[in-house]
XYZ file of C-alpha atoms in Angstrom:
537
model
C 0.000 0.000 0.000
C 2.796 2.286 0.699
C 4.287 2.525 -3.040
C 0.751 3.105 -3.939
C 1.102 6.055 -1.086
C 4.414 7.383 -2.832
C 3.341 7.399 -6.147
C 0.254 9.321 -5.193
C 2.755 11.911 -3.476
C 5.030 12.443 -5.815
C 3.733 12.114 -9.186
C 4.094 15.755 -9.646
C 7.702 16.115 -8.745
C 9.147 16.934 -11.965
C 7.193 20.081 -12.081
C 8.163 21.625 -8.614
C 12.401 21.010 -9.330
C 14.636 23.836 -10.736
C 17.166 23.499 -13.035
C 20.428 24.641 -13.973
C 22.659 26.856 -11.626
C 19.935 28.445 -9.986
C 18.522 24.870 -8.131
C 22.033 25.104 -6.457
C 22.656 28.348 -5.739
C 19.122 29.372 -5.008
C 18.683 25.668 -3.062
C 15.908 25.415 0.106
C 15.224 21.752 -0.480
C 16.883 19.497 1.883
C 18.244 17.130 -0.326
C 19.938 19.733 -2.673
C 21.701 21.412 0.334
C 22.946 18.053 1.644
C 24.622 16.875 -1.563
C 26.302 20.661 -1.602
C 27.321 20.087 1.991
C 28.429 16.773 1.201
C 30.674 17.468 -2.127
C 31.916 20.533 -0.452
C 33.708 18.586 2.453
C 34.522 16.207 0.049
C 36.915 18.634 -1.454
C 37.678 20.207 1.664
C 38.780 16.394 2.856
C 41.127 16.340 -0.517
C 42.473 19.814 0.348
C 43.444 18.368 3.874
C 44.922 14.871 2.653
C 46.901 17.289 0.399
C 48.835 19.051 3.197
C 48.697 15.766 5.392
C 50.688 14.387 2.450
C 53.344 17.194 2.403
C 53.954 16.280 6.371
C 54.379 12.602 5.571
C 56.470 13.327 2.730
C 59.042 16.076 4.694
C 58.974 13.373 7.622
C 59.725 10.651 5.262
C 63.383 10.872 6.650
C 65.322 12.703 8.881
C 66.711 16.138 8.158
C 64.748 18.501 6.204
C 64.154 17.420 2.553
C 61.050 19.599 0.931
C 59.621 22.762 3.708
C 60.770 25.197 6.222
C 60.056 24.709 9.440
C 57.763 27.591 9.488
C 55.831 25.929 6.303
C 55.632 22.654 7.923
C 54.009 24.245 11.337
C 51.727 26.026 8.707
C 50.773 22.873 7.185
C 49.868 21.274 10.454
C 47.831 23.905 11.672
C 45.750 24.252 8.244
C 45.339 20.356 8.050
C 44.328 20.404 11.393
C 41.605 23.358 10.740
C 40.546 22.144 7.378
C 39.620 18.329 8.309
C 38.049 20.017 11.515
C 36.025 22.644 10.285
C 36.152 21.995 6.339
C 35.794 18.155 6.202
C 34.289 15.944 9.067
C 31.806 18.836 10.278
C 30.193 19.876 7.151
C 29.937 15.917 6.223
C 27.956 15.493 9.113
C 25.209 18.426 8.283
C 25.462 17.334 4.861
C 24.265 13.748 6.348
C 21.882 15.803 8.560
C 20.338 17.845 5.429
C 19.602 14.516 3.096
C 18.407 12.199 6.181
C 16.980 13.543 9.438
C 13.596 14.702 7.379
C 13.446 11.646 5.736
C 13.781 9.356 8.634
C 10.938 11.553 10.803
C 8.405 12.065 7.983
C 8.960 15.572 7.558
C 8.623 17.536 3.773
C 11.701 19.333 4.304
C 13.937 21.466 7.145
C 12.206 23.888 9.137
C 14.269 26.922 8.342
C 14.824 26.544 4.137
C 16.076 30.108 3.629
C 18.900 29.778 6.708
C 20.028 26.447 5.274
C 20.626 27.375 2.342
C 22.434 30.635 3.846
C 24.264 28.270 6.399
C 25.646 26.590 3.823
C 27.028 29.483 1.661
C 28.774 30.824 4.276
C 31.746 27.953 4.673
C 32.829 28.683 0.696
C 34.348 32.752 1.586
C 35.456 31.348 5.256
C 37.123 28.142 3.210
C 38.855 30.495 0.341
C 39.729 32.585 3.158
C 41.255 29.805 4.957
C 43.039 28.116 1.564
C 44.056 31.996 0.758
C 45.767 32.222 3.877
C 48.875 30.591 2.360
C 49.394 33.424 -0.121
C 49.658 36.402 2.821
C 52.389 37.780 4.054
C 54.533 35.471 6.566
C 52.410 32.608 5.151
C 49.541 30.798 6.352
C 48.531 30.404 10.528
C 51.431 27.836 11.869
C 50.429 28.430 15.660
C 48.814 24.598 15.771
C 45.128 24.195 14.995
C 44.163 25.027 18.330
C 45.669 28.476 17.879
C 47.405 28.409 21.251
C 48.417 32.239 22.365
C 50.880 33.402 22.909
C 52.357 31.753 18.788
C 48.457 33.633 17.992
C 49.392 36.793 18.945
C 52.834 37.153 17.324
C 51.204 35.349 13.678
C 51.203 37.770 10.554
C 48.034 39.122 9.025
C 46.822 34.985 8.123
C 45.725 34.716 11.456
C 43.352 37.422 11.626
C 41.876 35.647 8.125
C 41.930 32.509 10.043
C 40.139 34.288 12.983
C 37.601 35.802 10.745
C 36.934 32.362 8.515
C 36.146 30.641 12.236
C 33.856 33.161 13.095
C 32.105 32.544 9.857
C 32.213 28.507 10.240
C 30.532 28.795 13.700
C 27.809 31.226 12.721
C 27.434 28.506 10.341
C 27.595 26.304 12.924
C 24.680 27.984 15.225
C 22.349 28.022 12.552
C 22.646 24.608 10.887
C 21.972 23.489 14.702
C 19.259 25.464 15.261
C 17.541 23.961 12.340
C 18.215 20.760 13.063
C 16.732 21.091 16.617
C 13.664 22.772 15.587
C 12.818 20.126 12.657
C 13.421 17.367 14.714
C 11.349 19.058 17.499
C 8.063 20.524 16.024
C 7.941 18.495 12.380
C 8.209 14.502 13.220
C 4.840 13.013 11.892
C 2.629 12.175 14.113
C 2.604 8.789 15.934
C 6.524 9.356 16.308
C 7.401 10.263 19.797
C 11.442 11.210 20.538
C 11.878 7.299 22.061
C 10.640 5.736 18.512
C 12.984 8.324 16.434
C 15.865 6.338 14.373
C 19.261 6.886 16.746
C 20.654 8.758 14.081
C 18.003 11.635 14.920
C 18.998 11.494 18.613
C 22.715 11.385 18.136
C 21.941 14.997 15.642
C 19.680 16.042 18.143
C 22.165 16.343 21.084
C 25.028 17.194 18.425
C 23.231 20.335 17.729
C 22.497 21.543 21.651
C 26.191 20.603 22.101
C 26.834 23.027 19.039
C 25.043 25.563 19.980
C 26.648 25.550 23.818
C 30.093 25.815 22.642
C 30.345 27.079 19.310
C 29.749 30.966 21.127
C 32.884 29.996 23.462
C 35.546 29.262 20.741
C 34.298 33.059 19.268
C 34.671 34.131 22.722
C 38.522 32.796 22.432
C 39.037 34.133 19.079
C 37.789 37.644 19.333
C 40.187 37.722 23.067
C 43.349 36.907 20.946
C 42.045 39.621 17.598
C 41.286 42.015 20.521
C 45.020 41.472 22.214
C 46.497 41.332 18.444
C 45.171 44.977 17.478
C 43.313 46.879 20.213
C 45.837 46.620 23.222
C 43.838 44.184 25.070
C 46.126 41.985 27.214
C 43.519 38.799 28.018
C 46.910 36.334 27.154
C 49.753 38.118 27.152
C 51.410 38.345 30.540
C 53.307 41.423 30.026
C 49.960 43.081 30.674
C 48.908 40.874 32.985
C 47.145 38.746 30.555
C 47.740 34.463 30.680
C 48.483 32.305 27.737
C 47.012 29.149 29.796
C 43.504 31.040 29.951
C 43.314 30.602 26.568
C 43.835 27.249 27.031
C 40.979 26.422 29.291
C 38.320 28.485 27.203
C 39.725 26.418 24.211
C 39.564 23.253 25.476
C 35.966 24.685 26.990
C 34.889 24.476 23.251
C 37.364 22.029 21.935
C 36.413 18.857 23.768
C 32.739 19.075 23.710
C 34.013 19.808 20.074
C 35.378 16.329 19.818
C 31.867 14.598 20.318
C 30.560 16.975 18.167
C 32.527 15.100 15.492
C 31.939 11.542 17.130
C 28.510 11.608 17.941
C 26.538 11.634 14.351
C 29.363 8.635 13.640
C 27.626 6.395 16.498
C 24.073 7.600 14.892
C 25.132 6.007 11.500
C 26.194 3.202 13.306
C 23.434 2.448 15.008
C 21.237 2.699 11.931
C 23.665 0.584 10.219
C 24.583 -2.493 12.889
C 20.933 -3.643 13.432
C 20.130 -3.815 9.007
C 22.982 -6.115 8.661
C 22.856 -8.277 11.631
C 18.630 -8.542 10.985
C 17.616 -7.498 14.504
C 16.314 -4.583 16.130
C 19.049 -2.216 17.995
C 20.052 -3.865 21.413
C 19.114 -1.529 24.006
C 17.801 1.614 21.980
C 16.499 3.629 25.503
C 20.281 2.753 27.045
C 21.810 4.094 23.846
C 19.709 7.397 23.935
C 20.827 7.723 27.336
C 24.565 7.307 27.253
C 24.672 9.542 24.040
C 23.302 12.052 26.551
C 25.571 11.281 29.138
C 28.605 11.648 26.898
C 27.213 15.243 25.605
C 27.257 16.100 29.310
C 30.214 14.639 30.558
C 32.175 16.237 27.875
C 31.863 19.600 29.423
C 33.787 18.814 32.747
C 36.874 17.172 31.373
C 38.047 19.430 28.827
C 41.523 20.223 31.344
C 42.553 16.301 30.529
C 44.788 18.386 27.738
C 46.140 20.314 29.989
C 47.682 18.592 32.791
C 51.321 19.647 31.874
C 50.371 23.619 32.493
C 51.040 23.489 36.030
C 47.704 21.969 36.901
C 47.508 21.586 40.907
C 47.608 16.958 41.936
C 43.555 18.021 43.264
C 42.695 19.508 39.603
C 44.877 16.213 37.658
C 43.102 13.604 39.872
C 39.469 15.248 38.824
C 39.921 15.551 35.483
C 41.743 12.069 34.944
C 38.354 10.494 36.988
C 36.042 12.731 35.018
C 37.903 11.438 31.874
C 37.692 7.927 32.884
C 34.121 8.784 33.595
C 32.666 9.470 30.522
C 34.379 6.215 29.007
C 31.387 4.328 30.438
C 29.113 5.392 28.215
C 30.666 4.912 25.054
C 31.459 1.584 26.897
C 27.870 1.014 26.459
C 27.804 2.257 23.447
C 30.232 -0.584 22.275
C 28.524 -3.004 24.147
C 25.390 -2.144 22.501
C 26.468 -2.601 18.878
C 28.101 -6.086 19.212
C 25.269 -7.534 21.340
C 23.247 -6.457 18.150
C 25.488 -8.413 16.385
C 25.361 -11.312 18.733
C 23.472 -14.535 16.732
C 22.513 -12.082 14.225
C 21.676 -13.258 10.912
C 25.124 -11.279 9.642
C 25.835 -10.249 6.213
C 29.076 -8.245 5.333
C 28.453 -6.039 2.831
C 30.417 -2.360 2.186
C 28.011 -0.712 5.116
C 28.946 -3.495 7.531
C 32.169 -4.046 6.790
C 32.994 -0.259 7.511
C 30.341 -0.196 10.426
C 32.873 -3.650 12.353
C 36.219 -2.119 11.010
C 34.446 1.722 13.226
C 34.082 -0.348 16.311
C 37.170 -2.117 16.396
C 39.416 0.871 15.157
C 37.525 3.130 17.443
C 37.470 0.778 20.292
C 41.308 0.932 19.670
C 41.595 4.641 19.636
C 38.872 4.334 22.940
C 41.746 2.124 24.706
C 44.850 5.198 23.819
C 42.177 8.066 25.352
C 42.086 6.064 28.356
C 45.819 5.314 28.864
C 46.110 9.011 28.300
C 43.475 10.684 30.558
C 45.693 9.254 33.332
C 47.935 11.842 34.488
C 51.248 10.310 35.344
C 51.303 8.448 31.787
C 50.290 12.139 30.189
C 53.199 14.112 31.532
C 55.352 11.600 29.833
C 52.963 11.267 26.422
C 52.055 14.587 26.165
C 52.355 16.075 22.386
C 54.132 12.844 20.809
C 53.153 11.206 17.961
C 51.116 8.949 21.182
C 49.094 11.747 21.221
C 48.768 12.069 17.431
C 48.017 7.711 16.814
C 45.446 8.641 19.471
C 43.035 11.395 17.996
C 43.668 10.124 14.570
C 42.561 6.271 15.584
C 39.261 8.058 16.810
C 38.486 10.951 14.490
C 39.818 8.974 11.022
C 38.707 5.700 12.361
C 35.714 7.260 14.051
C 34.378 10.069 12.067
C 35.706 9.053 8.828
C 34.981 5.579 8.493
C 31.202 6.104 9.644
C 30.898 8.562 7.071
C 31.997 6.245 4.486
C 29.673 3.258 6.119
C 26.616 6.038 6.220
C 27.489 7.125 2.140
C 27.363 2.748 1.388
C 24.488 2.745 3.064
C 22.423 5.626 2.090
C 23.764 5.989 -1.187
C 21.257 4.159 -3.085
C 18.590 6.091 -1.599
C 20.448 9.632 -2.755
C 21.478 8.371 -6.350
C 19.135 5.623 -7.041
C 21.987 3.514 -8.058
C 23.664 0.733 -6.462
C 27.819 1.228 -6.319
C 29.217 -1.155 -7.250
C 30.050 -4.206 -4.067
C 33.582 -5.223 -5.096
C 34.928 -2.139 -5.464
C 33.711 -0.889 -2.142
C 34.550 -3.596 -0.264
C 38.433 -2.658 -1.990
C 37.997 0.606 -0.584
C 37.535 -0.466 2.897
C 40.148 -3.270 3.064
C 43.130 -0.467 1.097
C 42.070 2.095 3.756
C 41.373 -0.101 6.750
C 45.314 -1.587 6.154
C 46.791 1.844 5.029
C 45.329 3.407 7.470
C 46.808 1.055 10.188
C 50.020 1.206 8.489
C 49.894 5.184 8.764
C 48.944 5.622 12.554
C 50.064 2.307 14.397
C 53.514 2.928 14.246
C 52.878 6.793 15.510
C 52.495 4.738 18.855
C 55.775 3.648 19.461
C 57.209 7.009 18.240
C 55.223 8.361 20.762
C 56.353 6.344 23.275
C 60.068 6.791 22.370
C 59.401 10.367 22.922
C 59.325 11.872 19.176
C 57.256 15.711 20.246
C 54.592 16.325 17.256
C 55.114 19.299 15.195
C 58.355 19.342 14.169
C 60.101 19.484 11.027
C 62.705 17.163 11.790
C 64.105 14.330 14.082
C 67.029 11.923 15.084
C 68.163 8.694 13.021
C 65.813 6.363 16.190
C 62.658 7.666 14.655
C 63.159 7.534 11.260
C 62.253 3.567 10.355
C 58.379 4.539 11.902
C 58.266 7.598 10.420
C 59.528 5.944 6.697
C 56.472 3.495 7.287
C 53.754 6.093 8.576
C 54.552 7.930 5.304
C 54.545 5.452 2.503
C 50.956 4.107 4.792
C 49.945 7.812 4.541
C 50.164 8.309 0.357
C 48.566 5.061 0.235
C 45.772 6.098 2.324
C 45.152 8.500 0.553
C 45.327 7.121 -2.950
C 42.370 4.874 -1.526
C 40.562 8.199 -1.284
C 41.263 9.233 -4.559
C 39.842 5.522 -5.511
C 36.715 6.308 -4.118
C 36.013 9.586 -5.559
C 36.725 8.205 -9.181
C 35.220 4.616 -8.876
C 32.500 4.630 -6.503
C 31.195 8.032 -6.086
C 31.383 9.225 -9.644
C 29.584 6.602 -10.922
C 26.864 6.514 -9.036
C 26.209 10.067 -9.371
C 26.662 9.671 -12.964
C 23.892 7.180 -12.886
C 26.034 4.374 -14.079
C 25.252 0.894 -12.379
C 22.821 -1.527 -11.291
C 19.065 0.733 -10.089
C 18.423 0.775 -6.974
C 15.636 -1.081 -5.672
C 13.043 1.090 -3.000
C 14.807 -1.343 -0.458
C 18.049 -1.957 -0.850
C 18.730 -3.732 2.451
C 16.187 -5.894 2.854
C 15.883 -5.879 6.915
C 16.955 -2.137 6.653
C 14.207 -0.039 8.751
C 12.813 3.405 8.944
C 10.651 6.348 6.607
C 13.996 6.764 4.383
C 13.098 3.278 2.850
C 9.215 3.758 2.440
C 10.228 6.200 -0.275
C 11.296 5.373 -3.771
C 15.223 5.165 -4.941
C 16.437 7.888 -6.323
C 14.600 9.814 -2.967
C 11.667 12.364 -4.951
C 12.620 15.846 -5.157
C 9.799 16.659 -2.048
C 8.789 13.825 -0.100
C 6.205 13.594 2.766
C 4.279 16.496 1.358
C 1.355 15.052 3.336
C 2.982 13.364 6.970
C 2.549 10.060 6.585
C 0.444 7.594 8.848
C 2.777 5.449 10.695
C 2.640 1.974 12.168
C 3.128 1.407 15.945
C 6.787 1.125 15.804
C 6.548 4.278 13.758
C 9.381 2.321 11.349
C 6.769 1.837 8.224
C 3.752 4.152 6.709
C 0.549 2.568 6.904
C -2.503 2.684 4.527
C-alpha cells in the first residue's frame, strides 16, 4: 500500500524542481543542500589529505628534505583546521540535510532560507582559509588550536583565520538550530522522541552541544584579535594577561568539540549495525541515554589536555576520573552494537564491513584516550606522535569511516543507483590496512618520545616515520579511488538501479520512499505503524 502512497505523493515532482545553476545556488530543499554540503567537504577532505601528504612526505626521513620549518608548522595547523572545520563537520550536516527529514516524515527542514544561507557561508570562510597561504609570513602555523601566545605574534593569516572561524561557527549555530527545531516541532505524528531512528537522537544532542560551545571558541578568538590589534592583554602576561587562559576556554569548546565530530558517527552506526545483523538495535532507551551522558560529561573534562600547564595533583586527579568517567558510556555504546550483532543473521556487505572495522578501530583509539586521561602516563605522552596515533585512531577511524559506512548505506537512496560491491569492499580493506600502516607505528614514536610538530628528528625515529609515510600516500590514494570509482559513478547514474529497499531488513521512513529519494517527499505526513518504522494505509 505504501508505493501506492508514494506514487500518489510524488507524481508531480518533476514540475516543482529547478534546473540549472539556480537549483544550487538558489537551493531550500533538503536534499539539494545536503549533496552541496556533502561534495563541499569532500573537497575540503582532498584539500586536507593534500597538506597531510606534504607532512608525511618532509617526515619521510630525517633532516629537512622539501619545507621550512615555518611551512611545515603552517601545514599542520591548516590540516588540522581544514579536516576540523572543512571536512568531518560539514559531512555530518550534509548527512543531517539529506536524512533527518526523511527518517521523521517531515517535507523538508524547518528553516529553508537559513540552510541554504548556512551553507554558503563555509565557501568565503574556506577560500579565506586556503588563501591564507598566499599572505604575508604565510599561512597560521600556531597549531590548529591556535594556542596564544604563537596567535598573537602570527602575521596578518591569522586574523583571516580568525575571521573564517567566526564565519564557520555562525554557520555552525544556525545549521543546529535547524536541526533542533525540525526534529522538534515536524516529526509526523505517531513518532514520539523514544521511537525516532538513533541517528536523529545522536543529531539532536550534536546540535544543543553546538550551539553551547560554538559561542565559546568566538569568545577565544575575538580575546586573541582584541590582544592582536586593540591593546587588550587577556593572554599576554606582560599586561597581565595568561596564555594558559586561553587554554581552558579552548579546550571549553574544543572537547565538547570532539563529540561533536563523534557523535553523528555512532548515529550512522546504530542505523547501520541492526540492518545487517537482521535485529532490532540492542538496548535503543540505554543508547539514547549514554549519548546524553557523553554530551554532558564532555563539558567537565576538557583540562585532561592540559595537565602539563602546572595543573595543581587536586585539579589532575578530577579531570583524569572525570575522563575515565565518561568512558562508560561509550562503553555502552560498544557493548550495545556487538550484542546487536550477537546470533545475528550477519551479512558483510560495504556498510557493515565499515560499520565492524568503526568499532574495532575506534574501540582501539577508545583504549589510547584512556591510557592518556591518566595523568602520570600524560606528563610523559604529552604532544608525541602517542598523542597524534590517538586522535587520529578516533576521528579517522571514528568520524571518517562512519561517514563512508553512512554514504554505502544511504547511497542508493540519494542516487538511485547501487555502487558497485567489489569495489567498495576494496575501498575499505586499502584504507582499513593503510590506514593502520599510517597511525600504528605513531604509537611507538610516541612512546620513544618523538614531540609532534616538528620538522625534523634523530636517526631512532626515522624507520616509523619511513612506514607512517609510505601508509599515509597510500591512504590517501584509496581516497582518490573512491572519488573516481565509486562516487562518480553513481552520481553519474552508471550501475545496477536501486531497488526502493536496498537492504532488505533495513528499517525506517527513508526506505518507504522510492530510490532515487523524490525531489519533495512527505508532502502530506505520513500515517505510521506502531513502531513508527513503516507508513501505513
Amino acid at each position: 500500500m505504501s508505493a501506492v502512497l508514494d506514487h500518489h505523493d510524488h507524481a508531480h515532482d518533476d514540475h516543482h524542481a529547478p534546473s540549472g545553476w539556480r537549483r544550487w545556488v538558489y537551493a531550500t530543499n533538503h536534499k539539494d543542500i545536503g549533496t552541496l554540503y556533502l561534495l563541499f567537504s569532500f573537497a575540503m577532505f582532498m584539500f586536507g589529505g593534500v597538506l597531510a601528504l606534504g607532512i608525511r612526505a618532509e617526515l619521510f626521513q630525517p633532516g629537512l628534505q622539501l619545507v621550512n620549518p615555518e611551512l611545515f608548522n603552517s601545514l599542520t595547523t591548516m590540516h588540522g583546521l581544514i579536516m576540523v572545520f572543512g571536512a568531518i563537520m560539514p559531512a555530518f550536516v550534509g548527512f543531517a540535510n539529506w536524512m533527518l527529514p526523511l527518517q521523521i516524515g517531515a517535507s523538508d527542514m524547518a528553516f529553508a532560507r537559513m540552510n541554504n544561507f548556512s551553507f554558503w557561508l563555509m565557501i568565503p570562510a574556506a577560500i579565506m582559509l586556503a588563501a591564507s597561504f598566499f599572505m604575508p609570513g604565510g599561512a597560521p602555523a600556531g597549531g590548529w588550536t591556535i594556542y596564544a601566545p604563537l596567535s598573537l605574534q602570527m602575521g596578518p593569516s591569522m586574523d583571516a583565520g580568525i575571521f573564517a572561524l567566526h564565519i564557520l561557527g555562525a554557520s555552525s549555530i544556525m545549521g543546529s538550530i535547524n536541526i533542533i527545531v525540525t526534529i522538534l516541532n515536524m516529526r509526523a505524528p505517531g513518532m514520539t522522541l523514544m521511537k525516532m531512528p538513533m541517528f536523529c537522537w545522536t543529531w539532536l544532542i550534536t546540535a544543543y552541544l553546538l550551539i553551547a560551545v560554538m559561542p565559546v571558541l568566538a569568545g577565544a578568538i575575538t580575546m586573541t584579535l582584541t590582544d592582536r590589534h586593540f591593546g587588550t592583554t587577556f593572554f599576554n602576561p606582560a599586561g597581565g594577561g595568561d596564555p594558559i587562559m586561553f587554554q581552558h576556554i579552548f579546550w571549553f569548546f574544543g572537547h565538547p568539540e570532539v563529540y561533536i565530530m563523534i557523535l553523528p558517527a555512532f548515529g550512522i552506526i546504530s542505523q547501520i549495525v541492526p540492518a545487517f545483523s537482521r535485529k532490532k538495535l540492542f538496548g535503543y532507551a540505554s543508547m539514547v541515554y549514554a549519548t546524553a551522558s557523553i554530551a554532558i560529561l564532555s563539558f567537565v573534562v576538557w583540562a585532561h589536555h592540559m595537565y602539563t600547564t602546572g595543573m595543581p595533583v587536586t585539579g589532575q586527579l578530577f579531570f583524569m576520573y572525570a575522563t575515565m568517567l565518561i568512558s562508560v558510556p561509550t562503553g555502552v555504546k560498544v557493548f550495545n552494537w556487538i550484542a546487536t550483532m550477537w546470533k545475528g543473521s550477519m551479512t558483510f556487505e560495504t556498510p557493515m564491513l565499515f560499520a565492524v572495522g568503526f568499532i574495532f578501530v575506534f574501540t582501539l583509539g577508545g583504549f589510547t584516550g584512556l591510557i592518556l586521561s591518566m595523568a602520570p602516563i600524560d606528563l610523559q605522552l604529552q604532544d608525541t606522535y602517542y598523542v597524534v596515533a590517538h586522535f587520529h585512531y578516533v576521528l579517522v577511524a571514528g568520524s571518517l569511516y562512519a561517514l563512508f559506512a553512512g554514504y554505502y548505506y544511504w547511497s542508493p537512496k540519494w542516487t538511485g543507483v547501487m555502487y558497485n560491491e567489489t569495489r567498495g569492499k576494496i575501498h575499505f580493506w586499502w584504507s582499513l590496512i593503510a590506514f593502520n600502516v599510517t597511525f600504528f607505528p605513531m604509537h611507538f614514536l610516541g612512546l620513544a618520545g618523538m614531540p609532534r610538530r616538528y620538522a625534523d628528528y634523530p636517526m631512532q625515529f626515522a624507520d616509523f616515520n619511513a612506514i607512517a609515510s609510505v601508509g599515509a600516500f597510500a591512504f590517501g590514494l584509496a581516497q582518490v579511488y573512491f572519488f573516481l570509482f565509486i562516487v562518480l559513478p553513481t552520481m553519474l547514474g552508471k550501475g545496477e538501479k536501486a531497488s526502493q529497499r536496498p537492504w532488505e531488513a533495513a528499517e525506517g521512513l527513508e526506505w518507504e520512499v522510492p530510490s532515487p529519494a523524490p525531489f519533495h517527499t512527505f508532502e502530506n505526513p505520513p500515517k505510521l505503524n506502531a513502531a513508527a518504522t513503516k507508513i501505513v494505509a
